[in-house]
PDB file of C-alpha atoms in Angstrom:
ATOM      1  CA  MET X   1       5.748  15.361  -0.176  1.00 61.00           C
ATOM      2  CA  ASN X   2       5.881  16.887  -2.543  1.00 79.00           C
ATOM      3  CA  LYS X   3       6.692  14.623  -5.471  1.00 96.00           C
ATOM      4  CA  VAL X   4       6.419  10.872  -4.869  1.00 98.00           C
ATOM      5  CA  LEU X   5       7.186   7.694  -6.609  1.00 99.00           C
ATOM      6  CA  VAL X   6       5.107   4.061  -6.393  1.00 99.00           C
ATOM      7  CA  VAL X   7       7.633   0.709  -7.614  1.00 99.00           C
ATOM      8  CA  GLY X   8       5.185  -1.706  -7.425  1.00 98.00           C
ATOM      9  CA  SER X   9       2.419  -3.261  -8.391  1.00 97.00           C
ATOM     10  CA  LEU X  10      -1.162  -3.398 -10.964  1.00 98.00           C
ATOM     11  CA  ASN X  11      -4.178  -5.771 -10.803  1.00 96.00           C
ATOM     12  CA  MET X  12      -7.189  -6.220 -11.250  1.00 96.00           C
ATOM     13  CA  ASP X  13      -9.996  -6.008  -8.539  1.00 91.00           C
ATOM     14  CA  PHE X  14     -12.315  -9.286  -8.941  1.00 94.00           C
ATOM     15  CA  ALA X  15     -14.438  -8.779  -5.766  1.00 89.00           C
ATOM     16  CA  VAL X  16     -16.668 -10.892  -4.222  1.00 93.00           C
ATOM     17  CA  TYR X  17     -19.567  -9.425  -1.505  1.00 93.00           C
ATOM     18  CA  MET X  18     -21.245 -12.546   1.415  1.00 94.00           C
ATOM     19  CA  GLU X  19     -22.002 -12.879   4.611  1.00 93.00           C
ATOM     20  CA  ARG X  20     -19.188 -14.303   5.498  1.00 92.00           C
ATOM     21  CA  ARG X  21     -16.685 -16.366   3.731  1.00 92.00           C
ATOM     22  CA  PRO X  22     -16.670 -19.745   2.665  1.00 90.00           C
ATOM     23  CA  GLN X  23     -15.142 -22.049   5.023  1.00 89.00           C
ATOM     24  CA  ALA X  24     -13.081 -25.427   3.510  1.00 90.00           C
ATOM     25  CA  GLY X  25     -14.802 -27.097   1.205  1.00 93.00           C
ATOM     26  CA  GLU X  26     -17.546 -24.375   2.208  1.00 94.00           C
ATOM     27  CA  THR X  27     -20.060 -23.602  -0.521  1.00 94.00           C
ATOM     28  CA  VAL X  28     -21.948 -19.401   0.338  1.00 92.00           C
ATOM     29  CA  MET X  29     -24.198 -17.305  -1.554  1.00 94.00           C
ATOM     30  CA  ALA X  30     -22.865 -14.202  -3.085  1.00 94.00           C
ATOM     31  CA  GLN X  31     -25.014 -11.150  -3.205  1.00 93.00           C
ATOM     32  CA  GLY X  32     -22.478  -8.979  -6.026  1.00 94.00           C
ATOM     33  CA  MET X  33     -19.364  -8.757  -7.728  1.00 93.00           C
ATOM     34  CA  LYS X  34     -17.560  -5.736  -8.285  1.00 91.00           C
ATOM     35  CA  LEU X  35     -14.724  -5.308 -11.496  1.00 93.00           C
ATOM     36  CA  VAL X  36     -12.661  -2.701  -9.229  1.00 89.00           C
ATOM     37  CA  PRO X  37      -8.622  -1.692 -10.442  1.00 92.00           C
ATOM     38  CA  GLY X  38      -7.039  -1.883  -7.845  1.00 91.00           C
ATOM     39  CA  GLY X  39      -3.269  -3.760  -7.381  1.00 93.00           C
ATOM     40  CA  LYS X  40      -1.407  -2.220  -3.627  1.00 94.00           C
ATOM     41  CA  GLY X  41       0.867   0.390  -5.683  1.00 97.00           C
ATOM     42  CA  ALA X  42      -1.020   1.379  -8.216  1.00 97.00           C
ATOM     43  CA  ASN X  43      -4.283   1.906  -4.893  1.00 95.00           C
ATOM     44  CA  GLN X  44      -1.038   4.248  -3.386  1.00 98.00           C
ATOM     45  CA  ALA X  45      -0.544   5.878  -6.587  1.00 98.00           C
ATOM     46  CA  TYR X  46      -3.786   6.850  -7.266  1.00 98.00           C
ATOM     47  CA  ALA X  47      -4.630   7.399  -3.879  1.00 97.00           C
ATOM     48  CA  LEU X  48      -1.465   9.640  -3.756  1.00 98.00           C
ATOM     49  CA  GLY X  49      -2.777  11.879  -7.736  1.00 98.00           C
ATOM     50  CA  LYS X  50      -6.142  11.679  -5.658  1.00 97.00           C
ATOM     51  CA  LEU X  51      -4.758  13.582  -2.322  1.00 97.00           C
ATOM     52  CA  GLY X  52      -3.526  16.083  -5.083  1.00 95.00           C
ATOM     53  CA  ALA X  53       0.645  14.729  -4.649  1.00 97.00           C
ATOM     54  CA  ASP X  54       2.869  15.186  -7.539  1.00 98.00           C
ATOM     55  CA  THR X  55       2.528  11.282  -8.282  1.00 98.00           C
ATOM     56  CA  SER X  56       4.683   9.278 -10.812  1.00 99.00           C
ATOM     57  CA  MET X  57       4.397   4.999 -11.062  1.00 99.00           C
ATOM     58  CA  ILE X  58       6.651   2.702 -11.942  1.00 99.00           C
ATOM     59  CA  GLY X  59       4.814  -0.910 -12.471  1.00 99.00           C
ATOM     60  CA  ALA X  60       4.346  -3.798 -15.216  1.00 99.00           C
ATOM     61  CA  VAL X  61       0.098  -4.260 -17.654  1.00 98.00           C
ATOM     62  CA  GLY X  62      -0.331  -7.274 -19.387  1.00 98.00           C
ATOM     63  CA  THR X  63      -1.679  -6.072 -23.325  1.00 96.00           C
ATOM     64  CA  ASP X  64      -5.506  -6.985 -22.358  1.00 96.00           C
ATOM     65  CA  THR X  65      -8.566  -4.507 -21.918  1.00 97.00           C
ATOM     66  CA  PHE X  66      -8.236  -4.570 -18.048  1.00 97.00           C
ATOM     67  CA  GLY X  67      -4.073  -3.108 -18.402  1.00 97.00           C
ATOM     68  CA  GLU X  68      -6.189  -0.312 -20.324  1.00 97.00           C
ATOM     69  CA  GLN X  69      -8.089   0.061 -18.054  1.00 96.00           C
ATOM     70  CA  MET X  70      -6.230   0.662 -15.028  1.00 96.00           C
ATOM     71  CA  LEU X  71      -3.484   2.682 -16.912  1.00 98.00           C
ATOM     72  CA  ALA X  72      -6.943   5.209 -18.168  1.00 97.00           C
ATOM     73  CA  ASN X  73      -8.377   5.373 -13.471  1.00 96.00           C
ATOM     74  CA  LEU X  74      -4.290   6.529 -13.074  1.00 98.00           C
ATOM     75  CA  GLU X  75      -4.285   9.128 -15.653  1.00 98.00           C
ATOM     76  CA  ASN X  76      -7.777  10.220 -14.610  1.00 98.00           C
ATOM     77  CA  VAL X  77      -6.511  11.424 -11.338  1.00 98.00           C
ATOM     78  CA  GLY X  78      -2.648  12.747 -12.877  1.00 98.00           C
ATOM     79  CA  VAL X  79      -0.707  10.205 -11.881  1.00 98.00           C
ATOM     80  CA  ALA X  80       2.052  10.005 -14.327  1.00 98.00           C
ATOM     81  CA  THR X  81       1.896   6.463 -16.380  1.00 98.00           C
ATOM     82  CA  ASP X  82       5.294   6.466 -18.992  1.00 98.00           C
ATOM     83  CA  GLY X  83       7.164   4.393 -16.516  1.00 98.00           C
ATOM     84  CA  ILE X  84       3.900   0.914 -16.597  1.00 98.00           C
ATOM     85  CA  LYS X  85       5.713  -0.680 -19.540  1.00 98.00           C
ATOM     86  CA  LYS X  86       2.974  -2.935 -21.567  1.00 98.00           C
ATOM     87  CA  ILE X  87       4.307  -6.242 -21.094  1.00 97.00           C
ATOM     88  CA  ALA X  88       3.683  -8.065 -25.518  1.00 95.00           C
ATOM     89  CA  GLY X  89       1.573 -11.623 -24.367  1.00 93.00           C
ATOM     90  CA  THR X  90       1.290 -11.118 -20.085  1.00 96.00           C
ATOM     91  CA  GLU X  91      -2.267 -10.661 -18.834  1.00 97.00           C
ATOM     92  CA  THR X  92      -2.620  -7.894 -16.176  1.00 98.00           C
ATOM     93  CA  GLY X  93      -2.428  -8.783 -12.821  1.00 97.00           C
ATOM     94  CA  LYS X  94      -5.356  -9.810 -11.438  1.00 96.00           C
ATOM     95  CA  ALA X  95      -6.719 -10.286  -7.466  1.00 91.00           C
ATOM     96  CA  PHE X  96      -9.915 -12.246  -5.909  1.00 93.00           C
ATOM     97  CA  ILE X  97     -11.261 -10.527  -3.091  1.00 89.00           C
ATOM     98  CA  GLU X  98     -14.065 -11.811  -0.709  1.00 92.00           C
ATOM     99  CA  ILE X  99     -16.064  -9.059   1.489  1.00 89.00           C
ATOM    100  CA  GLU X 100     -18.030  -9.796   5.086  1.00 91.00           C
ATOM    101  CA  LYS X 101     -20.501  -7.870   5.665  1.00 88.00           C
ATOM    102  CA  SER X 102     -18.897  -6.495   8.329  1.00 86.00           C
ATOM    103  CA  GLY X 103     -16.072  -4.675   5.723  1.00 81.00           C
ATOM    104  CA  GLN X 104     -13.371  -7.988   6.226  1.00 83.00           C
ATOM    105  CA  ASN X 105     -11.911  -9.695   3.699  1.00 84.00           C
ATOM    106  CA  SER X 106      -9.399 -11.902   2.151  1.00 86.00           C
ATOM    107  CA  ILE X 107      -7.458 -11.756  -1.315  1.00 85.00           C
ATOM    108  CA  SER X 108      -5.995 -14.184  -3.624  1.00 88.00           C
ATOM    109  CA  VAL X 109      -3.231 -11.945  -6.538  1.00 88.00           C
ATOM    110  CA  ILE X 110      -2.138 -13.506  -9.804  1.00 94.00           C
ATOM    111  CA  ALA X 111      -0.088 -12.117 -10.139  1.00 95.00           C
ATOM    112  CA  GLY X 112       0.703 -11.315 -14.349  1.00 97.00           C
ATOM    113  CA  ALA X 113       2.730  -8.699 -15.835  1.00 98.00           C
ATOM    114  CA  ASN X 114       3.599  -8.102 -12.626  1.00 98.00           C
ATOM    115  CA  ALA X 115       6.430 -10.769 -11.893  1.00 97.00           C
ATOM    116  CA  ALA X 116       7.444  -8.909 -15.361  1.00 97.00           C
ATOM    117  CA  VAL X 117       9.168  -5.619 -13.285  1.00 98.00           C
ATOM    118  CA  ASP X 118      12.684  -6.997 -12.852  1.00 97.00           C
ATOM    119  CA  GLU X 119      15.799  -5.700 -11.607  1.00 97.00           C
ATOM    120  CA  ALA X 120      16.148  -4.311 -15.256  1.00 97.00           C
ATOM    121  CA  LEU X 121      12.373  -2.340 -15.689  1.00 97.00           C
ATOM    122  CA  VAL X 122      13.954  -0.265 -12.029  1.00 98.00           C
ATOM    123  CA  GLN X 123      17.321  -0.382 -13.232  1.00 97.00           C
ATOM    124  CA  GLU X 124      15.985   2.000 -16.200  1.00 96.00           C
ATOM    125  CA  GLN X 125      13.904   4.111 -15.280  1.00 97.00           C
ATOM    126  CA  GLU X 126      16.461   6.121 -12.850  1.00 98.00           C
ATOM    127  CA  ASP X 127      15.800   9.477 -13.895  1.00 97.00           C
ATOM    128  CA  LYS X 128      12.408   9.136 -11.908  1.00 98.00           C
ATOM    129  CA  PHE X 129      13.914   8.460  -8.177  1.00 98.00           C
ATOM    130  CA  ALA X 130      16.956  11.124  -9.190  1.00 98.00           C
ATOM    131  CA  GLN X 131      13.489  13.797  -9.872  1.00 97.00           C
ATOM    132  CA  ALA X 132      11.012  12.401  -6.353  1.00 98.00           C
ATOM    133  CA  ASP X 133      10.826  13.311  -2.525  1.00 97.00           C
ATOM    134  CA  ALA X 134      10.539  10.242  -2.132  1.00 98.00           C
ATOM    135  CA  VAL X 135      10.017   6.219  -3.259  1.00 98.00           C
ATOM    136  CA  VAL X 136       7.068   4.155  -1.801  1.00 99.00           C
ATOM    137  CA  MET X 137       7.147  -0.420  -3.103  1.00 98.00           C
ATOM    138  CA  GLN X 138       5.066  -3.420  -1.300  1.00 97.00           C
ATOM    139  CA  LEU X 139       5.733  -5.982  -2.474  1.00 96.00           C
ATOM    140  CA  GLU X 140       3.161  -7.740  -5.040  1.00 95.00           C
ATOM    141  CA  ILE X 141       6.227  -7.259  -7.021  1.00 97.00           C
ATOM    142  CA  PRO X 142       9.992  -9.381  -7.269  1.00 97.00           C
ATOM    143  CA  MET X 143      11.608  -9.072  -4.260  1.00 97.00           C
ATOM    144  CA  PRO X 144      14.771  -8.399  -6.192  1.00 97.00           C
ATOM    145  CA  SER X 145      13.076  -5.081  -8.311  1.00 98.00           C
ATOM    146  CA  VAL X 146      12.036  -4.249  -3.990  1.00 98.00           C
ATOM    147  CA  VAL X 147      15.647  -4.022  -3.402  1.00 98.00           C
ATOM    148  CA  ALA X 148      17.187  -3.293  -5.744  1.00 98.00           C
ATOM    149  CA  ALA X 149      14.261   0.065  -5.609  1.00 98.00           C
ATOM    150  CA  ALA X 150      15.472   0.582  -2.302  1.00 98.00           C
ATOM    151  CA  LYS X 151      18.943   0.651  -3.227  1.00 98.00           C
ATOM    152  CA  LEU X 152      17.640   3.476  -6.198  1.00 98.00           C
ATOM    153  CA  ALA X 153      16.143   5.492  -3.840  1.00 98.00           C
ATOM    154  CA  LYS X 154      18.782   5.681  -1.188  1.00 97.00           C
ATOM    155  CA  LYS X 155      21.545   6.615  -3.950  1.00 97.00           C
ATOM    156  CA  HIS X 156      19.242   9.716  -4.831  1.00 97.00           C
ATOM    157  CA  VAL X 157      19.152  10.873  -0.949  1.00 96.00           C
ATOM    158  CA  LYS X 158      14.775   9.511  -1.087  1.00 97.00           C
ATOM    159  CA  THR X 159      12.315   9.428   1.217  1.00 98.00           C
ATOM    160  CA  VAL X 160      12.052   4.596   1.253  1.00 98.00           C
ATOM    161  CA  VAL X 161       9.166   3.618   2.351  1.00 98.00           C
ATOM    162  CA  LEU X 162       7.917   0.632   2.573  1.00 99.00           C
ATOM    163  CA  ASP X 163       4.451  -1.523   3.090  1.00 98.00           C
ATOM    164  CA  PRO X 164       5.675  -4.944   3.658  1.00 98.00           C
ATOM    165  CA  ALA X 165       2.176  -6.175   1.682  1.00 93.00           C
ATOM    166  CA  PRO X 166       2.011  -9.274   0.901  1.00 92.00           C
ATOM    167  CA  ALA X 167       3.903  -9.998   4.971  1.00 94.00           C
ATOM    168  CA  ARG X 168       6.858 -12.306   4.624  1.00 91.00           C
ATOM    169  CA  LYS X 169       9.347 -14.072   7.264  1.00 88.00           C
ATOM    170  CA  ASP X 170      12.081 -13.470   5.407  1.00 88.00           C
ATOM    171  CA  LEU X 171      12.929 -10.406   3.659  1.00 96.00           C
ATOM    172  CA  PRO X 172      16.740  -9.205   3.452  1.00 97.00           C
ATOM    173  CA  ASP X 173      18.723  -6.788   5.671  1.00 96.00           C
ATOM    174  CA  GLU X 174      19.762  -5.282   3.101  1.00 97.00           C
ATOM    175  CA  LEU X 175      15.732  -3.881   2.411  1.00 98.00           C
ATOM    176  CA  TRP X 176      15.041  -2.952   5.792  1.00 98.00           C
ATOM    177  CA  ALA X 177      18.604  -0.920   5.702  1.00 97.00           C
ATOM    178  CA  GLN X 178      17.357   1.054   3.795  1.00 98.00           C
ATOM    179  CA  VAL X 179      13.653   1.813   4.937  1.00 98.00           C
ATOM    180  CA  ASP X 180      12.591   4.825   6.272  1.00 98.00           C
ATOM    181  CA  ILE X 181       8.974   4.522   7.065  1.00 99.00           C
ATOM    182  CA  THR X 182       7.816   0.840   6.665  1.00 99.00           C
ATOM    183  CA  LYS X 183       4.079   0.399   7.136  1.00 98.00           C
ATOM    184  CA  PRO X 184       2.806  -3.396   7.610  1.00 97.00           C
ATOM    185  CA  ASN X 185      -0.809  -3.897  10.914  1.00 96.00           C
ATOM    186  CA  GLU X 186      -0.755  -6.229  13.814  1.00 96.00           C
ATOM    187  CA  THR X 187      -0.659  -9.344  11.663  1.00 95.00           C
ATOM    188  CA  GLU X 188       1.750  -8.445   8.902  1.00 97.00           C
ATOM    189  CA  LEU X 189       3.978  -6.964  12.023  1.00 98.00           C
ATOM    190  CA  ALA X 190       4.133 -10.662  13.217  1.00 98.00           C
ATOM    191  CA  LEU X 191       5.317 -12.259   9.926  1.00 97.00           C
ATOM    192  CA  LEU X 192       7.630 -10.093   9.558  1.00 98.00           C
ATOM    193  CA  THR X 193       9.315 -10.023  13.173  1.00 97.00           C
ATOM    194  CA  GLY X 194       8.590 -13.884  13.935  1.00 97.00           C
ATOM    195  CA  LEU X 195       6.987 -12.072  17.570  1.00 98.00           C
ATOM    196  CA  PRO X 196       3.399 -11.669  19.039  1.00 98.00           C
ATOM    197  CA  THR X 197       1.767  -8.684  18.555  1.00 98.00           C
ATOM    198  CA  ASN X 198      -0.924  -9.435  20.443  1.00 96.00           C
ATOM    199  CA  THR X 199      -0.421  -6.741  23.076  1.00 96.00           C
ATOM    200  CA  GLU X 200       0.586  -3.397  22.542  1.00 96.00           C
ATOM    201  CA  GLU X 201       3.806  -3.623  24.293  1.00 97.00           C
ATOM    202  CA  GLU X 202       4.199  -6.715  22.314  1.00 98.00           C
ATOM    203  CA  VAL X 203       3.925  -4.903  19.456  1.00 98.00           C
ATOM    204  CA  VAL X 204       6.680  -1.841  20.317  1.00 98.00           C
ATOM    205  CA  THR X 205       8.877  -4.580  21.436  1.00 98.00           C
ATOM    206  CA  ALA X 206       8.552  -6.689  17.233  1.00 98.00           C
ATOM    207  CA  ALA X 207       8.609  -2.671  15.781  1.00 98.00           C
ATOM    208  CA  LYS X 208      11.958  -2.685  17.869  1.00 98.00           C
ATOM    209  CA  SER X 209      13.397  -5.316  16.322  1.00 98.00           C
ATOM    210  CA  LEU X 210      12.836  -4.308  12.470  1.00 98.00           C
ATOM    211  CA  VAL X 211      14.047  -0.411  14.605  1.00 98.00           C
ATOM    212  CA  ALA X 212      17.542  -2.589  15.003  1.00 98.00           C
ATOM    213  CA  LYS X 213      17.775  -3.717  11.001  1.00 98.00           C
ATOM    214  CA  GLY X 214      18.278  -0.218  10.191  1.00 98.00           C
ATOM    215  CA  VAL X 215      14.608   1.058   9.850  1.00 98.00           C
ATOM    216  CA  LYS X 216      13.854   4.264  10.646  1.00 98.00           C
ATOM    217  CA  ASN X 217      10.374   4.427  11.692  1.00 98.00           C
ATOM    218  CA  VAL X 218       7.568   2.021  11.890  1.00 99.00           C
ATOM    219  CA  LEU X 219       4.004   2.382  11.302  1.00 98.00           C
ATOM    220  CA  VAL X 220       1.788  -0.307  12.608  1.00 98.00           C
ATOM    221  CA  THR X 221      -1.564   0.225  12.127  1.00 96.00           C
ATOM    222  CA  LEU X 222      -4.297  -1.096  14.502  1.00 94.00           C
ATOM    223  CA  GLY X 223      -6.908  -0.862  13.475  1.00 88.00           C
ATOM    224  CA  GLY X 224     -10.301   0.964  15.398  1.00 88.00           C
ATOM    225  CA  ASP X 225      -6.515   0.766  17.845  1.00 93.00           C
ATOM    226  CA  GLY X 226      -5.586   3.568  15.576  1.00 95.00           C
ATOM    227  CA  THR X 227      -1.405   3.568  15.052  1.00 97.00           C
ATOM    228  CA  MET X 228       1.385   3.506  16.629  1.00 98.00           C
ATOM    229  CA  ARG X 229       4.352   5.216  15.912  1.00 98.00           C
ATOM    230  CA  VAL X 230       7.905   3.662  17.290  1.00 98.00           C
ATOM    231  CA  SER X 231      11.380   4.123  16.479  1.00 98.00           C
ATOM    232  CA  ALA X 232      14.795   4.120  18.003  1.00 97.00           C
ATOM    233  CA  ASP X 233      14.111   7.025  20.533  1.00 95.00           C
ATOM    234  CA  LYS X 234      10.088   7.269  20.717  1.00 95.00           C
ATOM    235  CA  VAL X 235       6.691   5.826  20.789  1.00 98.00           C
ATOM    236  CA  GLU X 236       3.878   6.854  20.122  1.00 97.00           C
ATOM    237  CA  LYS X 237      -0.174   6.286  19.786  1.00 97.00           C
ATOM    238  CA  PHE X 238      -2.664   8.283  18.038  1.00 97.00           C
ATOM    239  CA  PRO X 239      -6.102   7.557  17.895  1.00 94.00           C
ATOM    240  CA  ALA X 240      -8.709   6.134  15.039  1.00 93.00           C
ATOM    241  CA  TYR X 241     -11.568   7.394  13.896  1.00 95.00           C
ATOM    242  CA  LYS X 242     -15.196   5.252  14.489  1.00 93.00           C
ATOM    243  CA  VAL X 243     -17.264   4.557  11.541  1.00 94.00           C
ATOM    244  CA  LYS X 244     -19.374   1.565  10.218  1.00 91.00           C
ATOM    245  CA  ALA X 245     -16.781  -0.627   7.811  1.00 90.00           C
ATOM    246  CA  VAL X 246     -18.213  -2.251   4.024  1.00 87.00           C
ATOM    247  CA  ASP X 247     -14.572  -2.449   2.333  1.00 86.00           C
ATOM    248  CA  THR X 248     -11.949  -2.771   4.524  1.00 85.00           C
ATOM    249  CA  THR X 249     -10.435  -4.185   1.317  1.00 82.00           C
ATOM    250  CA  ALA X 250      -7.558  -0.050   0.275  1.00 86.00           C
ATOM    251  CA  ALA X 251      -7.649   0.825   3.898  1.00 91.00           C
ATOM    252  CA  GLY X 252      -3.969  -0.221   4.466  1.00 93.00           C
ATOM    253  CA  ASP X 253      -3.435   1.545   0.807  1.00 94.00           C
ATOM    254  CA  CYS X 254      -5.259   4.711   1.081  1.00 96.00           C
ATOM    255  CA  PHE X 255      -3.717   5.471   4.967  1.00 96.00           C
ATOM    256  CA  LEU X 256      -0.506   5.254   4.074  1.00 97.00           C
ATOM    257  CA  ALA X 257      -0.896   7.505   0.561  1.00 97.00           C
ATOM    258  CA  ALA X 258      -2.690   9.828   2.966  1.00 97.00           C
ATOM    259  CA  PHE X 259      -0.096  10.108   5.193  1.00 97.00           C
ATOM    260  CA  MET X 260       1.883  10.981   2.412  1.00 98.00           C
ATOM    261  CA  SER X 261       0.388  12.726   0.551  1.00 97.00           C
ATOM    262  CA  ARG X 262       1.217  16.026   4.237  1.00 96.00           C
ATOM    263  CA  PHE X 263       4.130  14.166   5.095  1.00 96.00           C
ATOM    264  CA  ASP X 264       6.983  17.008   4.899  1.00 94.00           C
ATOM    265  CA  GLY X 265       9.978  14.602   6.484  1.00 92.00           C
ATOM    266  CA  SER X 266       8.528  15.445  10.557  1.00 92.00           C
ATOM    267  CA  ASN X 267       5.881  16.109  10.978  1.00 96.00           C
ATOM    268  CA  TYR X 268       4.451  12.315  11.337  1.00 96.00           C
ATOM    269  CA  ALA X 269       1.264  13.765  13.886  1.00 97.00           C
ATOM    270  CA  GLU X 270       0.263  15.605  11.390  1.00 97.00           C
ATOM    271  CA  ALA X 271      -0.140  13.005   8.053  1.00 97.00           C
ATOM    272  CA  ILE X 272      -1.040  10.417  11.258  1.00 98.00           C
ATOM    273  CA  ASP X 273      -4.091  12.444  11.293  1.00 97.00           C
ATOM    274  CA  PHE X 274      -4.591  12.405   8.364  1.00 97.00           C
ATOM    275  CA  GLY X 275      -3.954   9.961   6.976  1.00 97.00           C
ATOM    276  CA  ALA X 276      -6.126   8.269   9.729  1.00 96.00           C
ATOM    277  CA  LYS X 277      -9.502  10.018   8.548  1.00 97.00           C
ATOM    278  CA  ALA X 278      -8.268   9.291   4.677  1.00 96.00           C
ATOM    279  CA  SER X 279      -8.829   5.469   6.109  1.00 96.00           C
ATOM    280  CA  ALA X 280     -11.773   6.153   7.680  1.00 95.00           C
ATOM    281  CA  ILE X 281     -13.796   7.879   4.863  1.00 96.00           C
ATOM    282  CA  ALA X 282     -12.170   4.322   2.081  1.00 95.00           C
ATOM    283  CA  VAL X 283     -13.429   1.747   4.675  1.00 93.00           C
ATOM    284  CA  THR X 284     -17.685   2.829   4.246  1.00 94.00           C
ATOM    285  CA  ARG X 285     -17.124   2.934   0.328  1.00 93.00           C
ATOM    286  CA  GLN X 286     -17.264  -0.658  -1.830  1.00 87.00           C
ATOM    287  CA  GLY X 287     -13.775  -1.512  -3.678  1.00 84.00           C
ATOM    288  CA  ALA X 288     -10.420  -0.455  -3.360  1.00 83.00           C
ATOM    289  CA  GLN X 289      -9.539   2.885  -5.830  1.00 90.00           C
ATOM    290  CA  THR X 290     -13.055   3.925  -5.836  1.00 88.00           C
ATOM    291  CA  SER X 291     -13.228   4.391  -2.470  1.00 92.00           C
ATOM    292  CA  ILE X 292     -10.680   7.274  -2.063  1.00 95.00           C
ATOM    293  CA  PRO X 293     -11.510  10.543  -0.928  1.00 96.00           C
ATOM    294  CA  THR X 294     -11.158  13.423  -1.949  1.00 95.00           C
ATOM    295  CA  VAL X 295      -9.063  15.797  -0.097  1.00 95.00           C
ATOM    296  CA  GLN X 296     -12.481  17.774   0.559  1.00 96.00           C
ATOM    297  CA  GLU X 297     -13.181  15.463   2.037  1.00 96.00           C
ATOM    298  CA  VAL X 298     -11.052  14.191   4.287  1.00 96.00           C
ATOM    299  CA  GLU X 299     -10.572  17.877   5.352  1.00 95.00           C
ATOM    300  CA  SER X 300     -13.738  18.651   6.274  1.00 94.00           C
ATOM    301  CA  PHE X 301     -14.314  15.351   7.684  1.00 92.00           C
ATOM    302  CA  ASN X 302     -14.372  14.842  11.950  1.00 78.00           C
TER     303      ASN X 302
END
């Protein structure tokens, strides 16, 4: 897609690296911490910009140093940030990430200014929807705003892409009915549908339940087992690339952004492969936006 509009969250990530995450009531020693720009929306916008897509973003930050850093980071890769509002008296969103040696993580999010991304903020920027080819959303901003963004995108006949994370089981049917592409992992798919996803057959059944709600294509990311595409008339599986992961924080965000940077409306195999390569590179690096590869790195990866 040539022009992509991202409607979503911006968080400063407090990433803590450790051998393993603590259990309830336990204290563990960490090896270090990094402060890295993140947030699912900002990660995807940043990756889209870095991978060459004409990208703009709608969101909100606080009037603080973190907010300024978030905006500067996006602008450094060419993302148009005039749709990101600075909310007076509010702090920029924050995410606290515990990352194990294996690369697996747990994330807790404080919404901050992201909670101010209301329907009015979305509606007043309708011109950005009209100018885009595709609109990408996540679930770290208020749900009414996500629905409003999806409806605006459909009004202007744009491709609607939903990254349903953080996953929740009560997403409104009026949202699903607008979605052309959604990208859950198998855990998120189980939460979204209330169905098991322990086998490939169960994944297909759960994905088909979203297709029944109106979703055109469900891309289920399966980690090292690849990606499955499920639509009304097709089930396809695409391989992953084997690497040694050190930090999976931005794996899904990088995959989706890379996919969208190459997607022309029908070339699923090519775009998914590009996303798989980009994500494989990202998980070998620490941090969210700091892990995103360049176009050249992805094209030369094998």
